[in-house]
Short mmCIF file of N, CA and C in Angstrom, two decimals:
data_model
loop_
_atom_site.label_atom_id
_atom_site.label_comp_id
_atom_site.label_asym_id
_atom_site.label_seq_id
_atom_site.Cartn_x
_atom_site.Cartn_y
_atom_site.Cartn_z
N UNK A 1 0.85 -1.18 0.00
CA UNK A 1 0.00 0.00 0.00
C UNK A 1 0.90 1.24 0.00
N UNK A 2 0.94 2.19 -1.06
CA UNK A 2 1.08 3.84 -0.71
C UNK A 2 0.79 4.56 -0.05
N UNK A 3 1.29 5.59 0.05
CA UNK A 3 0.69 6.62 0.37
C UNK A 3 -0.96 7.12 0.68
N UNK A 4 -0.68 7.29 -1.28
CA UNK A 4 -2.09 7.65 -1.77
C UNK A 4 -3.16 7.21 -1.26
N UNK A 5 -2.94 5.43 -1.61
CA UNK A 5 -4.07 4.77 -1.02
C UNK A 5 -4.57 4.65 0.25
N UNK A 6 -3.53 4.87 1.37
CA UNK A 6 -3.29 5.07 2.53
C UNK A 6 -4.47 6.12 2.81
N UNK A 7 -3.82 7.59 2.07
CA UNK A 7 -4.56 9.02 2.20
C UNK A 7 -6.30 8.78 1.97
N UNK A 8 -6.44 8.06 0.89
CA UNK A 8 -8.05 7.32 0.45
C UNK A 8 -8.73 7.16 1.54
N UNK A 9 -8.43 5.71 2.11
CA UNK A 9 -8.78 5.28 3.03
C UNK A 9 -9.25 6.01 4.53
N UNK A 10 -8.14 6.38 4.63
CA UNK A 10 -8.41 7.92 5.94
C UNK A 10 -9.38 8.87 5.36
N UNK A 11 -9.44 9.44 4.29
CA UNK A 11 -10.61 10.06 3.78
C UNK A 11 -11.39 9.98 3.73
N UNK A 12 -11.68 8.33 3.07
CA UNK A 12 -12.83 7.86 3.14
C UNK A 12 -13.54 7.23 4.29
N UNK A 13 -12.94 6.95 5.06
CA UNK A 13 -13.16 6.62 6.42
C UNK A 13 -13.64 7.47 7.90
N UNK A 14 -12.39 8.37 7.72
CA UNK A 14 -11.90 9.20 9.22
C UNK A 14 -11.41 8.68 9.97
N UNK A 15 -11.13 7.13 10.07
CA UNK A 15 -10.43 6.52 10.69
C UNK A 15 -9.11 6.80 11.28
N UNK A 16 -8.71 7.28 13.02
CA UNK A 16 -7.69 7.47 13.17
C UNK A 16 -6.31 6.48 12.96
N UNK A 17 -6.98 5.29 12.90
CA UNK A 17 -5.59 4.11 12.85
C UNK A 17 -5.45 4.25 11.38
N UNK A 18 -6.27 4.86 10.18
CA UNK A 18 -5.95 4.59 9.03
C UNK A 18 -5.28 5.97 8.72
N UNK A 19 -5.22 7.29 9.72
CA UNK A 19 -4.59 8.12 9.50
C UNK A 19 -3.15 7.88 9.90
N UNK A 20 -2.89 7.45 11.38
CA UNK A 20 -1.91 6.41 11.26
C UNK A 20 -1.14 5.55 10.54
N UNK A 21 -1.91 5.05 9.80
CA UNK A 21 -1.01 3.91 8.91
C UNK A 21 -0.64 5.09 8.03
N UNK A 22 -1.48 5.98 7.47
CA UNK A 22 -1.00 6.65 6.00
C UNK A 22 0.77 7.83 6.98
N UNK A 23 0.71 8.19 8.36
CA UNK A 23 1.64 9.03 8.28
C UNK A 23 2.97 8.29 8.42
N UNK A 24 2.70 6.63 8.72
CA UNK A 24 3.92 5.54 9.04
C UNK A 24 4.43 5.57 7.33
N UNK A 25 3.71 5.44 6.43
CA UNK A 25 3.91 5.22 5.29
C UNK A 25 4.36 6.62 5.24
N UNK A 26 4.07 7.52 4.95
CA UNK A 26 5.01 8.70 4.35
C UNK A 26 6.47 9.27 5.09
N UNK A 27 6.49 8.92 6.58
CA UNK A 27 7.39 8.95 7.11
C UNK A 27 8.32 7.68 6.68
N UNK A 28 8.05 6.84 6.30
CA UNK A 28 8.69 5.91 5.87
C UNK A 28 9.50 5.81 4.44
N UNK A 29 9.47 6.98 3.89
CA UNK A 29 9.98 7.42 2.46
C UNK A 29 10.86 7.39 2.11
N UNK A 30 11.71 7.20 1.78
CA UNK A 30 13.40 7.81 1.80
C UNK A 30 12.93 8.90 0.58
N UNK A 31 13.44 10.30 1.26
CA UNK A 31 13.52 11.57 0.32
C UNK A 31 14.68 11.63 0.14
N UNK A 32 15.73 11.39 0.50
CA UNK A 32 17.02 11.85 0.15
C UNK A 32 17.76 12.26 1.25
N UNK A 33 17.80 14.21 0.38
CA UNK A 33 18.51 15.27 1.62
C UNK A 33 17.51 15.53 2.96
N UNK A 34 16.28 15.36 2.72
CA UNK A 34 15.52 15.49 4.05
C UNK A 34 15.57 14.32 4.62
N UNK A 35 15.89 13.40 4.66
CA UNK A 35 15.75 12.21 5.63
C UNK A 35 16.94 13.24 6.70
N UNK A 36 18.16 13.83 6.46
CA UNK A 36 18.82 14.49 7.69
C UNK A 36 17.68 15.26 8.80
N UNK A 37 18.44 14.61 9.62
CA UNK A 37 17.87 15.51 11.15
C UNK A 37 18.33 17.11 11.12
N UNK A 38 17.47 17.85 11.36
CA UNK A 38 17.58 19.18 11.19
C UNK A 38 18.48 19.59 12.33
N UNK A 39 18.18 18.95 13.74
CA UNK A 39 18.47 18.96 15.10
C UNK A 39 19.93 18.75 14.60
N UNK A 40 20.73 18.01 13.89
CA UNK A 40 21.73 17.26 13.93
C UNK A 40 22.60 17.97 12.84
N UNK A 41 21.94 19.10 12.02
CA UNK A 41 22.63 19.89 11.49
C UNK A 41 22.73 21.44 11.78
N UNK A 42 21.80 21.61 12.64
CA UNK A 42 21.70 23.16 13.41
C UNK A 42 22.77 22.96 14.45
N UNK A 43 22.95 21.76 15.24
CA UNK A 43 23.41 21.79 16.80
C UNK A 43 24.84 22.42 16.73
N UNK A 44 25.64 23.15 17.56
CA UNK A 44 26.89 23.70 17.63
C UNK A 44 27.54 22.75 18.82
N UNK A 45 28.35 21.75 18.44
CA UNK A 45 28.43 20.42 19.17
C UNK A 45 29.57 21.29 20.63
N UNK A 46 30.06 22.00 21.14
CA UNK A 46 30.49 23.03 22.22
C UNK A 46 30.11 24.22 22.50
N UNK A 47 28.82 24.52 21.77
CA UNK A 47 28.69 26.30 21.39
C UNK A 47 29.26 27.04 21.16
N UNK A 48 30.45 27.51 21.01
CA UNK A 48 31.41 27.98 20.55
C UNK A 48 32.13 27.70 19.40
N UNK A 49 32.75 28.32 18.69
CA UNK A 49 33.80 28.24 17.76
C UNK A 49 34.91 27.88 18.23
N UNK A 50 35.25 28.88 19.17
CA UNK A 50 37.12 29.28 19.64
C UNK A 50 37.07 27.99 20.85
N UNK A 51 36.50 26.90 21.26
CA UNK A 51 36.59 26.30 22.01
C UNK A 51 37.71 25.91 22.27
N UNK A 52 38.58 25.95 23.35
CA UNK A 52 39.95 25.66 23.55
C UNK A 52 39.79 24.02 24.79
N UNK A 53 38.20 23.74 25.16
CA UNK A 53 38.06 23.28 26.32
C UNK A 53 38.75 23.60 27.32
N UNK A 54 38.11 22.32 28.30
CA UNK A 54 38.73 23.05 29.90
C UNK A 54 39.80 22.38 30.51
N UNK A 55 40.66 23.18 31.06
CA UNK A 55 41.48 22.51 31.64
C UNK A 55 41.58 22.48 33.21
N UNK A 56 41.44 21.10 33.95
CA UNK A 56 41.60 20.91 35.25
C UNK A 56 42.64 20.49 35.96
N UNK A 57 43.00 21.71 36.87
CA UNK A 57 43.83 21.86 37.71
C UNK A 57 43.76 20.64 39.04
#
């Protein structure tokens, strides 16, 4: 089953488990460049640039 048919079904229905199945199926897509985590390309992994870390005395 697609998408589409997925989308049908919920339409034709209102069925929440069939709205369900249709968002498992589109989340399930491979798009490509959007399959990246947005989280995982925004994050600044020290916040800083000039990070020198810390040093303990």
């Amino acid at each position: 089953m697609d998408d589409w048919y997925a989308w049908q079904a919920f339409f034709t229905t209102g069925n929440v488990l069939d709205y369900i199945r249709y968002k498992s199926i589109q989340n399930g897509k491979d798009t490509g460049a959007d399959t990246v985590s947005r989280e995982d390309t925004d994050e600044i992994s020290d916040r800083r640039t000039d990070n020198k870390g810390t040093e303990y005395r």
